[in-house]
XYZ file of C-alpha atoms in Angstrom:
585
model
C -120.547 -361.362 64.771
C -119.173 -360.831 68.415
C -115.509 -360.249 68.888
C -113.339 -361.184 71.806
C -111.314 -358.970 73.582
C -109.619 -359.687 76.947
C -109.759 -357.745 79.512
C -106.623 -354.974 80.108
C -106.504 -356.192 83.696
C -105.799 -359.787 82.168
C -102.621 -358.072 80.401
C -101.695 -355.188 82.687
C -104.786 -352.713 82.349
C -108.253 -352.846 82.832
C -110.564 -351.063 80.538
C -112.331 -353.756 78.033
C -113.386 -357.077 79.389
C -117.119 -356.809 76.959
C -117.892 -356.126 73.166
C -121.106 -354.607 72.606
C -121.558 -355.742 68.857
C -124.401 -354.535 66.158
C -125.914 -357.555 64.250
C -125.960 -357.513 60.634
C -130.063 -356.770 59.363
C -128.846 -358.912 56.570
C -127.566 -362.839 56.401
C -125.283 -362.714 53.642
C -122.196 -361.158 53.794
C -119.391 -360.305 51.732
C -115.241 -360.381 53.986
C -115.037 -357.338 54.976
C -111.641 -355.213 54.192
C -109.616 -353.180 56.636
C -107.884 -350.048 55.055
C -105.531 -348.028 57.365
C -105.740 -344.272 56.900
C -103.478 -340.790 58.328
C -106.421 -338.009 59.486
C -104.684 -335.047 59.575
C -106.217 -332.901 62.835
C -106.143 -329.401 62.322
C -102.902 -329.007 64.000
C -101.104 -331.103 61.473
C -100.727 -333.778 63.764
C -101.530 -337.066 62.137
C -103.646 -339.601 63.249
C -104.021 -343.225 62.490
C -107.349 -344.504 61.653
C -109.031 -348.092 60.300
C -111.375 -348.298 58.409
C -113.818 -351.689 58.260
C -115.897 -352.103 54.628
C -117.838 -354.198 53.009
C -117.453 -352.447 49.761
C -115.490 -348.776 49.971
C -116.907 -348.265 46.488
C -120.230 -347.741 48.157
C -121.366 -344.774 50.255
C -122.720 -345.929 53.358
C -123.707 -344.438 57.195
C -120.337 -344.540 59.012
C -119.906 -345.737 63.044
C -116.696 -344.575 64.218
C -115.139 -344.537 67.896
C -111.954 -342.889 68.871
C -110.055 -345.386 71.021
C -106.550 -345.151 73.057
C -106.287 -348.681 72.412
C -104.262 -349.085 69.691
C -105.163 -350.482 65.619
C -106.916 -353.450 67.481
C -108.756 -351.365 70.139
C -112.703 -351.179 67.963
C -114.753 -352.414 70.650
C -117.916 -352.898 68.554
C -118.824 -354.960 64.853
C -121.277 -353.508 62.531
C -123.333 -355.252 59.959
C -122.558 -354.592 56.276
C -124.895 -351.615 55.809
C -122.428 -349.355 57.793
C -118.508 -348.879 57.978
C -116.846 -348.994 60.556
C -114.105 -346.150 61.540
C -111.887 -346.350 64.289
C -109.511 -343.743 65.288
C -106.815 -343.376 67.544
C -106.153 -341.297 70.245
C -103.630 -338.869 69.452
C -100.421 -339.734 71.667
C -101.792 -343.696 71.312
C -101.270 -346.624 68.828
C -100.109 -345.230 66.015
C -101.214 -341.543 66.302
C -98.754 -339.001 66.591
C -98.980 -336.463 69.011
C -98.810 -336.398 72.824
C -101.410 -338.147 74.941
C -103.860 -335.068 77.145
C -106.306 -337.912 79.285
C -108.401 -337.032 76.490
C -108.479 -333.197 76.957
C -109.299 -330.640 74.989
C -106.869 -331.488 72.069
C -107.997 -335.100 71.763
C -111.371 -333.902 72.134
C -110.624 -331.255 68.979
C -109.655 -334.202 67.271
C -113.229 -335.517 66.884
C -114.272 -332.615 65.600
C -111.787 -333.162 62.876
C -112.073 -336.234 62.646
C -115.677 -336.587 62.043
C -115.468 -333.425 59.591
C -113.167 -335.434 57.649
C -115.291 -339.017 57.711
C -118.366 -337.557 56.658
C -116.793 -335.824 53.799
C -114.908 -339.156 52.685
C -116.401 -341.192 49.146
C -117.256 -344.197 51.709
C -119.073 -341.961 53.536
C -122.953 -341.210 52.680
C -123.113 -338.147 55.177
C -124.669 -339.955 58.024
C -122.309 -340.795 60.968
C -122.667 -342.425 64.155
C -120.948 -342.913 67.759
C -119.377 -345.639 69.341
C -117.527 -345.938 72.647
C -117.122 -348.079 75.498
C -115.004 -347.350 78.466
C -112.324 -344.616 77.280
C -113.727 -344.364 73.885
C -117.281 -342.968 75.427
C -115.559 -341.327 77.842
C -114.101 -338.994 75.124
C -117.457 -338.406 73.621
C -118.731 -336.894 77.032
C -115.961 -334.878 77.057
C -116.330 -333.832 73.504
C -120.559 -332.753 73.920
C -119.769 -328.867 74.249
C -118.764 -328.804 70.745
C -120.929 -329.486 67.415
C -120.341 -333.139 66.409
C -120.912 -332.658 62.496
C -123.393 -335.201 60.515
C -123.485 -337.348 63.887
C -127.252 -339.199 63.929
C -126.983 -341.001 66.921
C -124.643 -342.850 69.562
C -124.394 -345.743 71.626
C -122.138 -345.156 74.608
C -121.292 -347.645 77.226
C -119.751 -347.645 80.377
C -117.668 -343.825 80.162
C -117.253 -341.434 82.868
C -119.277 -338.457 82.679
C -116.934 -336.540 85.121
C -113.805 -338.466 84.729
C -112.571 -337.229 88.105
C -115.624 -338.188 90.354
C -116.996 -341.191 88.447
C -113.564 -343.192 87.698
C -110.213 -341.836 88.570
C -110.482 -340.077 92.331
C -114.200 -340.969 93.472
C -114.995 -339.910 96.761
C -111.633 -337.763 96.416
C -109.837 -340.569 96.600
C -106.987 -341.721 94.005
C -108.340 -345.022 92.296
C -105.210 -345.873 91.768
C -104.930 -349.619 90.247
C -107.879 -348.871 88.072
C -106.094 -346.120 86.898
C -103.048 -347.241 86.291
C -103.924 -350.277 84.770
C -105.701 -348.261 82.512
C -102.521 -345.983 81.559
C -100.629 -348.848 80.907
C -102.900 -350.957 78.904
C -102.907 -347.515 76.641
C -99.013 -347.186 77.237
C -98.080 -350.980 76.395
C -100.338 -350.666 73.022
C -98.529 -347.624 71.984
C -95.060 -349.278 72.269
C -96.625 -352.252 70.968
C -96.952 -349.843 67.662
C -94.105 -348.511 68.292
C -91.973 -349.784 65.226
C -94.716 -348.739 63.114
C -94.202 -344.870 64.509
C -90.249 -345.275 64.468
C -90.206 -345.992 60.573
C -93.371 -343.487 59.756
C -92.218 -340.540 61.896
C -89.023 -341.081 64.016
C -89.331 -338.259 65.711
C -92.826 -338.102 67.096
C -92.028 -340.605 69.483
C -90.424 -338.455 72.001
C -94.292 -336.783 71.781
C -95.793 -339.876 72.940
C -93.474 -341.212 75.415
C -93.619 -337.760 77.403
C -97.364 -337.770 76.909
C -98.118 -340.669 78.763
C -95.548 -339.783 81.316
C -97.105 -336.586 81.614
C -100.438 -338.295 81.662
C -99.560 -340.630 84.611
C -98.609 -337.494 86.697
C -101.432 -335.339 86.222
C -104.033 -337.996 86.875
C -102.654 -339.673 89.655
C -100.487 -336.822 91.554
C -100.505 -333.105 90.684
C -104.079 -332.656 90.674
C -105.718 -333.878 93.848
C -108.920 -331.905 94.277
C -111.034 -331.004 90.686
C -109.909 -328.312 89.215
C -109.459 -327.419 85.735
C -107.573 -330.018 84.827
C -110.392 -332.436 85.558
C -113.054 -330.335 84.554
C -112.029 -330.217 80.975
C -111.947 -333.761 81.128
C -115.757 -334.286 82.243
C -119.169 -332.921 80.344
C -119.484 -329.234 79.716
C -122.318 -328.498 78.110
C -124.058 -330.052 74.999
C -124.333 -328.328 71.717
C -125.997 -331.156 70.027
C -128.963 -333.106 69.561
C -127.462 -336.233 68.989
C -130.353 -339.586 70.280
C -128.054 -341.490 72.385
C -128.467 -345.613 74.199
C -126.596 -345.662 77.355
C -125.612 -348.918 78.622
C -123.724 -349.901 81.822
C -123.676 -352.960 84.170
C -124.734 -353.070 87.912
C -121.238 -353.757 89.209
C -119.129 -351.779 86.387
C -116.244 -349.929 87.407
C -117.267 -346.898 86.692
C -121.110 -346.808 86.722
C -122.104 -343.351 87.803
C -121.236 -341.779 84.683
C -124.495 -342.997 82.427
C -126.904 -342.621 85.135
C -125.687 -339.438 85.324
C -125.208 -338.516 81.386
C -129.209 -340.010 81.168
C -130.673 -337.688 83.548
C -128.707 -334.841 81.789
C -128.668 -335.745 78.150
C -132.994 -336.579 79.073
C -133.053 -332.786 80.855
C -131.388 -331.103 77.608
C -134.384 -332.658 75.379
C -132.006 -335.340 73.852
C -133.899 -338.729 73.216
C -131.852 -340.731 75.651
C -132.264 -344.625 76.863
C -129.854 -346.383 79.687
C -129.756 -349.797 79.598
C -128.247 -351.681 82.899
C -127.367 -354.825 81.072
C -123.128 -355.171 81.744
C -120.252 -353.691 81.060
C -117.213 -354.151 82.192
C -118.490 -356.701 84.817
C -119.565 -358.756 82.107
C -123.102 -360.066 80.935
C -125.138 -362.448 82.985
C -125.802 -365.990 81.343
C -128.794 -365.933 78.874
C -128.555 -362.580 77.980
C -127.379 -361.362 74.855
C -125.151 -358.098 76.512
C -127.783 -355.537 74.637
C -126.634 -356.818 71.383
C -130.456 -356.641 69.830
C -131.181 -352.592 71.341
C -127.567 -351.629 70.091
C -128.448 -353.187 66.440
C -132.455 -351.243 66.415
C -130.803 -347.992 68.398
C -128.429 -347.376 65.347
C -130.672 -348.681 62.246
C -133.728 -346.181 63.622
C -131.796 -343.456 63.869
C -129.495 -343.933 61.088
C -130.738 -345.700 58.700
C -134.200 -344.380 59.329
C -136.010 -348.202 60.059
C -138.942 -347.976 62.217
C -138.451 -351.053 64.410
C -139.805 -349.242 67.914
C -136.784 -348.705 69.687
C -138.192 -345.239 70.500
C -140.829 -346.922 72.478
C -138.775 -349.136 74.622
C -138.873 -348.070 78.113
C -136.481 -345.123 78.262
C -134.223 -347.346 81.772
C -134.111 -350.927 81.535
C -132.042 -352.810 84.134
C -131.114 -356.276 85.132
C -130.312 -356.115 89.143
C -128.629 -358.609 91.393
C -130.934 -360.977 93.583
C -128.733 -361.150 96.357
C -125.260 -361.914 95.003
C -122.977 -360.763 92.271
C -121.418 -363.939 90.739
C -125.087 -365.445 91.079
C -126.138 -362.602 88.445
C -123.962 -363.639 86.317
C -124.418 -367.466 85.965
C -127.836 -366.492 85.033
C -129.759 -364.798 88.919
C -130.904 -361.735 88.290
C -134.291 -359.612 88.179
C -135.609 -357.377 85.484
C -136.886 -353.322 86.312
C -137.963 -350.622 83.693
C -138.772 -347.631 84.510
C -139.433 -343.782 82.182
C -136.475 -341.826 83.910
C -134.133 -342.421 86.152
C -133.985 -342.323 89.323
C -137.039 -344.497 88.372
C -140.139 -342.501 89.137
C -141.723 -343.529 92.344
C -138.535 -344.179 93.843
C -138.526 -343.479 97.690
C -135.821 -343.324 100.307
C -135.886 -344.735 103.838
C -134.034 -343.421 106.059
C -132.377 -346.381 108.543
C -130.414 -344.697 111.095
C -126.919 -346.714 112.676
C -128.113 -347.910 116.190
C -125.315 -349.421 118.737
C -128.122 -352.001 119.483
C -126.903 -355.597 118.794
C -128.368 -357.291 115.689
C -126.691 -360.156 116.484
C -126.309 -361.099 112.935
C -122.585 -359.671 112.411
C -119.085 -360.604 113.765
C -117.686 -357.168 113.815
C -115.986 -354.666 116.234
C -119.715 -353.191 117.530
C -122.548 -355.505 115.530
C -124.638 -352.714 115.469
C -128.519 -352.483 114.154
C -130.100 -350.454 111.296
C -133.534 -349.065 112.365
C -136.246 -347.502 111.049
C -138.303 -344.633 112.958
C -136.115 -342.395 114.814
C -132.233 -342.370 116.343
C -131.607 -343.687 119.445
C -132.167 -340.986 122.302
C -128.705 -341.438 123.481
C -125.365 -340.826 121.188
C -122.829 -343.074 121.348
C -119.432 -343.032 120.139
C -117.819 -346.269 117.976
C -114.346 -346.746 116.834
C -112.538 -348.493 113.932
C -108.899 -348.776 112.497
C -108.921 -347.091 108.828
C -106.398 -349.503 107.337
C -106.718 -351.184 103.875
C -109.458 -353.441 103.477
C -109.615 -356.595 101.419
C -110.589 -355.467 97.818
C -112.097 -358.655 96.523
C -114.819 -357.963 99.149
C -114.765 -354.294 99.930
C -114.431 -352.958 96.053
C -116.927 -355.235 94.334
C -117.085 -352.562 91.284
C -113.115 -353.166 90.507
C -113.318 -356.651 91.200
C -116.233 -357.198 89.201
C -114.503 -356.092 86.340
C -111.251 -358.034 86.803
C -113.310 -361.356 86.897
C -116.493 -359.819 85.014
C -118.350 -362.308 82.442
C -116.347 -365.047 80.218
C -112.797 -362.880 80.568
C -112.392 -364.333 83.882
C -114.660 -367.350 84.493
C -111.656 -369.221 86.707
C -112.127 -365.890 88.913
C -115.654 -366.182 89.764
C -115.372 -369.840 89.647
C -112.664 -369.387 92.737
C -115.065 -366.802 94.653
C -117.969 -369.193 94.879
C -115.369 -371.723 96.315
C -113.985 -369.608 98.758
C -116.842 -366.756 99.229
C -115.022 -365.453 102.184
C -112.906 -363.872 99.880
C -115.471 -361.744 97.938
C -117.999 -361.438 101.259
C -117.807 -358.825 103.697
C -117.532 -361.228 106.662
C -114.025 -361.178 106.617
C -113.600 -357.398 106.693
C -116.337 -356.944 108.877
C -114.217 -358.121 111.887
C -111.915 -355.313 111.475
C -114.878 -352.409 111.377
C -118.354 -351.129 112.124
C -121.423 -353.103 111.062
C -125.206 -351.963 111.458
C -127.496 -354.941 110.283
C -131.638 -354.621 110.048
C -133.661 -357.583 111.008
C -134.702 -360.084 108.712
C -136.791 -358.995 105.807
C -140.384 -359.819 106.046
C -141.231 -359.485 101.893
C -138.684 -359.034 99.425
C -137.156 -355.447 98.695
C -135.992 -354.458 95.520
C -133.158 -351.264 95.555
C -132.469 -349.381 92.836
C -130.975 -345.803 92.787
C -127.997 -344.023 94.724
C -127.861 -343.900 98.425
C -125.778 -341.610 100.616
C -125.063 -341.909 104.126
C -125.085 -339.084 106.181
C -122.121 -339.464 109.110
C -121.050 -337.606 111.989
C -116.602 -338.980 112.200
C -113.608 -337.706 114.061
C -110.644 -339.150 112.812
C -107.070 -338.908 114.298
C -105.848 -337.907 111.193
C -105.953 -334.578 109.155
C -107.599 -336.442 106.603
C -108.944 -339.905 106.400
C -110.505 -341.976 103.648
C -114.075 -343.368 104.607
C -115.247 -346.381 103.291
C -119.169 -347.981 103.296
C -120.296 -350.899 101.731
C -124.067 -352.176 101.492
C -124.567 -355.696 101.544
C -126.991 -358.503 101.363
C -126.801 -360.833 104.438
C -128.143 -363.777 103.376
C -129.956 -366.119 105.607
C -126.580 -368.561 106.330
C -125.148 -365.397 107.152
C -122.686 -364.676 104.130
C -122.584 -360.419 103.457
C -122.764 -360.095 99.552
C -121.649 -356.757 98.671
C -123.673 -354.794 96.497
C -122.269 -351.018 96.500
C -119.834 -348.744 97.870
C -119.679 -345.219 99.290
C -116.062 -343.591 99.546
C -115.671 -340.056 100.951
C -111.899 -338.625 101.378
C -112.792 -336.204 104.706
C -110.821 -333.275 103.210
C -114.141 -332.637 100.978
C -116.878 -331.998 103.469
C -118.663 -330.095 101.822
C -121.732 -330.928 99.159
C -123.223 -329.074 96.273
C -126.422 -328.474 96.923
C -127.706 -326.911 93.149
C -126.195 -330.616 91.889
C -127.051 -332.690 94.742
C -130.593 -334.676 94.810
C -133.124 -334.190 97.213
C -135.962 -336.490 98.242
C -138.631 -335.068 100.261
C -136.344 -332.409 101.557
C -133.748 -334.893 102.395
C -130.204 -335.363 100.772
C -130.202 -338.901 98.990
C -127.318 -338.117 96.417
C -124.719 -335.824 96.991
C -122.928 -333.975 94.684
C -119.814 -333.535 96.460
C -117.758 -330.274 96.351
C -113.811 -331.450 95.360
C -112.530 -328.098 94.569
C -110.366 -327.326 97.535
C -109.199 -329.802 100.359
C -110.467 -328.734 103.794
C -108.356 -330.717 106.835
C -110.130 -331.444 109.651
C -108.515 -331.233 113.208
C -107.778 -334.374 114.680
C -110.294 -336.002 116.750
C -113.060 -333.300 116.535
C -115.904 -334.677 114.754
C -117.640 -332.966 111.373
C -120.919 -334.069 109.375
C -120.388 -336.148 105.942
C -122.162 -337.150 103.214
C -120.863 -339.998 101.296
C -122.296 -341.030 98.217
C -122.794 -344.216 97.016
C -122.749 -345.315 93.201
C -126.142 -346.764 92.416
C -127.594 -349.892 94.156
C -129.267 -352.430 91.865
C -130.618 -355.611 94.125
C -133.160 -357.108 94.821
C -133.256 -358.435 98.698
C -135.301 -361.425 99.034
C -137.184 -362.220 102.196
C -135.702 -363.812 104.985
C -132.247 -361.888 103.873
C -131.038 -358.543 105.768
C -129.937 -355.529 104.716
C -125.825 -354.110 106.159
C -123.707 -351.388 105.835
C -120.042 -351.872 106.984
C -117.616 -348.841 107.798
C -114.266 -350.408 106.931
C -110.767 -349.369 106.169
C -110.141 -348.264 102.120
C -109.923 -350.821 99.389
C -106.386 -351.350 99.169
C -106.673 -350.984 95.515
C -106.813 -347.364 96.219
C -104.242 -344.863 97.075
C -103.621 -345.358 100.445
C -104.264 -342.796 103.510
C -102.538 -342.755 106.766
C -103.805 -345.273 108.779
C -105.477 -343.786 111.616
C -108.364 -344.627 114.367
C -111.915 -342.857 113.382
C -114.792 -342.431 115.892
C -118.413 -342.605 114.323
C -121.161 -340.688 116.296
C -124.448 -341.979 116.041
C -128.216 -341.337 117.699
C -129.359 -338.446 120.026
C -128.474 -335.677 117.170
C -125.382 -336.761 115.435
C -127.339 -336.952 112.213
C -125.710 -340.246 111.185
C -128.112 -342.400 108.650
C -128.469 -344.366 105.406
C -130.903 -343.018 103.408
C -131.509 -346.000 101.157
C -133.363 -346.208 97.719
C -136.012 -348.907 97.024
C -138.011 -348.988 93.862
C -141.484 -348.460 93.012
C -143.498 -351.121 94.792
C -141.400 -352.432 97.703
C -142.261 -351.563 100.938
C -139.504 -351.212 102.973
C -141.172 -349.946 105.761
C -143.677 -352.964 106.226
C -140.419 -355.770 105.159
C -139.193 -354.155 108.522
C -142.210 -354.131 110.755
């Protein structure tokens, strides 16, 4: 049985618009009972827990997630061979305790907790994980230490690094994502509120200064990634635990399974990723990986053989062409045995101030394939805010992502200027390839490598790839964001492709300022591109001002320096079998 949940951003935050749900093996079912429980964490502080049963009489494998969302924040149903345990955050709902972002106290709690659950009567010693959004978000954090009696997980949609894949991508404060998200967790704590007051009086004044804290330290005192953010992001793994990774193309905060896969896959854990939705909803006809999420946790659990194991180890549904298209039901299918998928190659198209004459922009530049031009040239562009519904598809897609906001999506295919580029593309840079000859399918990160002055100290840069299609609307697809006071790249972390840089791994630790109006290399990195770009459409990256649902920089006027040996390029991902090479001949 699916249960609805609307979407924070419908109510003041933004972190569950989707319920991933396991399907019962069996057809008859007795009510089942919710019991509230007190978990005592090993620092005495209490926290509130519900448990969902069948029959609490009867020892059965246990799913539990730790969500900041309050008594009503379970984000996934279980059939009546498991219980279902969800805890709360400590500093949220009901739990006592002040709120850390989920650092290393709350992630101490599921230790705990977990400790506790699989020592309960209810319990039969076999536990799984659940999270989506903040609730697998705390798992990642939580890997360095051994999870007891945990059999497998199913995480979907959580950061990996909370500071590069959510809250400050790019180095740049995501601000109405995140504080939507701290007050959807702030509102449901005061929400329980009278609950706490007659329990524990005094543990309120824990709470409140928690999340006050908590809105500080994530959005203000801790601009570049230091320890603060690094205990809040994966550390290591001390466990073994098989884990199904699911995410959507257009999720808020994608980069953090593609990037738990490959490292979960390179520690020897049996690891799947499914790209079927998340927060950006499900398309139409698809059953949100309901079925995988149901086999993933019986196999491994319960011990059925139903051949999950052999399922392709990536499974995606991409775009074809254009986001709210996906989801009414548009969309192509890719599997692959790792990820990036093997056989994945990048082209490099480098920004040419030759007209396309496809774009209405300041310069209506070309992408080509081969070489730079001979000559550099210099272009310029205001770095003001940009409009969000077209230049932050990821945020937007989860404010009007599958049935939370149908009216939303509805709206954009009325008026698609509003979610196309065309209307921000006036205001910057464009570089458009000719028309596709076959179809192209993209699927992995990108980066684009860019020589930029700004006039500024510091400015925020801001790509988006789209797909132009042939009545010249730019559907967005993905977004690159690089705050210039981080130059610099991690190599050891970063991916290479045939010697070339295709995913960096940006180095956040201390803010470099540039000097106003001399130019420096970049490498921005984009969150992974999942579209397939039909023939007779064309491929476009725009260099626009910041979403304005970001913190924003000082406006300022940045020059982009491109051909002769400025470097500047898109080195862009297309999957095994397309050619882009010949689509561009």
């Amino acid at each position: 049985m699916s249960r609805a949940r609307t979407s924070l951003l419908a109510v003041a935050a933004l972190a569950l618009s989707t319920v991933a749900t396991v399907l019962p093996s069996s057809s008859v079912q007795a009510a089942p009972t919710a019991t509230k429980l007190r978990i005592a964490a090993s620092d005495g502080t209490s926290l509130a827990a519900t448990l969902t049963s069948e029959d609490v009489t009867a020892p059965r494998p246990t799913v539990v997630e730790f969500t900041p969302y309050g008594e009503n924040g379970a984000s996934f149903t279980v059939g009546p061979e498991y219980n279902y345990l969800s805890v709360q955050v400590r500093g949220t709902g009901d739990s006592d305790g002040s709120f850390d972002v989920l650092g290393p106290k709350s992630q101490k709690d599921v230790v705990d907790a977990l400790t506790w659950a699989c020592a309960q009567p209810w319990s039969n010693g076999d536990l799984a994980l659940a999270g989506f959004s903040a609730s697998a978000i705390i798992i990642f954090n939580s890997l360095h230490q051994t999870l007891p009696c945990v059999k497998a997980a199913v995480l979907r949609s959580g950061t990996f690094e909370l500071y590069r894949d959510l809250l400050v991508p790019g180095g740049i404060p995501n601000s109405v994502p995140g504080l939507a998200v701290l007050l959807g967790i702030g509102g449901l704590a005061a929400a329980q509120g009278p609950q706490r007051l007659v329990r524990n009086p005094s543990s309120s004044l824990d709470v409140i200064t928690g999340l006050l804290t908590a809105g500080l330290d994530a959005g203000l005192l801790h601009p570049a990634l230091d320890s603060f953010w690094k205990e809040r992001g994966f550390r290591g793994n001390a466990n073994n635990i098989p884990t199904l990774l699911i995410d959507g193309a257009f999720d808020v905060e994608p980069r953090g399974d593609y990037q738990a896969f490959q490292q979960l896959r390179s520690d020897g854990v049996e690891t799947h990723l499914l790209v079927v939705g998340g927060h950006d909803g499900a398309p139409r006809g698809t059953d949100n990986g309901v079925a995988e999420v149901g086999k993933w946790f019986d196999h491994y659990v319960r011990g059925i053989d139903n051949g999950v194991e052999t399922q392709p180890a990536v499974q995606m549904l991409l775009a074809n062409g254009d986001r709210e298209d996906m989801l009414a039901g548009k969309f192509v299918t890719l599997d692959g045995a790792g990820w990036p998928l093997p056989g994945t190659t990048w082209t490099p198209l480098f920004l040419s101030r030759t007209k396309s004459g496809a774009a209405a922009s300041l310069n209506d530049g070309s992408l080509r394939t081969g070489s730079p031009d001979a000559a550099s040239a210099l272009q310029l562009y205001p770095a003001v805010t940009s409009l969000p519904t077209a230049t932050d598809p990821n945020t937007i897609a989860t404010i009007a992502g599958g049935d939370s906001s149908p009216s939303l999506n509805t709206f954009f295919n009325f008026v698609p200027a509003l979610s196309n580029m065309n209307l921000s593309n006036l205001t910057g840079l464009t570089y458009t390839s000719p028309k596709l000859k076959q179809a192209v399918t993209a699927a992995g990160p990108a980066t684009l490598d860019v020589k930029l002055a700004t006039l500024m100290p510091a400015s925020n840069i801001w790509a988006v790839i789209s797909d132009v299609s042939p009545d010249g609307q730019s559907h967005p697809m993905a977004v690159g964001r690089l705050n210039t006071a981080f130059p610099d790249v991690v190599d050891s972390k970063s991916l290479f492709s045939g010697g070339n840089l295709v995913q960096p791994y940006g180095d956040y630790s201390k803010i470099k300022l540039g000097l106003p109006g001399v130019p420096r290399s970049y490498h921005v990195e984009f969150w992974p591109i999942a579209n397939k770009f039909d023939a007779g459409h064309r491929i476009q990256l725009s260099i626009v001002g910041q979403s304005a649902l970001s913190l924003p920089g000082l406006p300022s006027l940045n020059t982009v320096q491109l051909g002769g040996t400025s470097g500047t390029r898109l080195m862009f991902p297309t999957a095994p079998g397309s050619n882009l090479a010949a689509a561009l001949q």
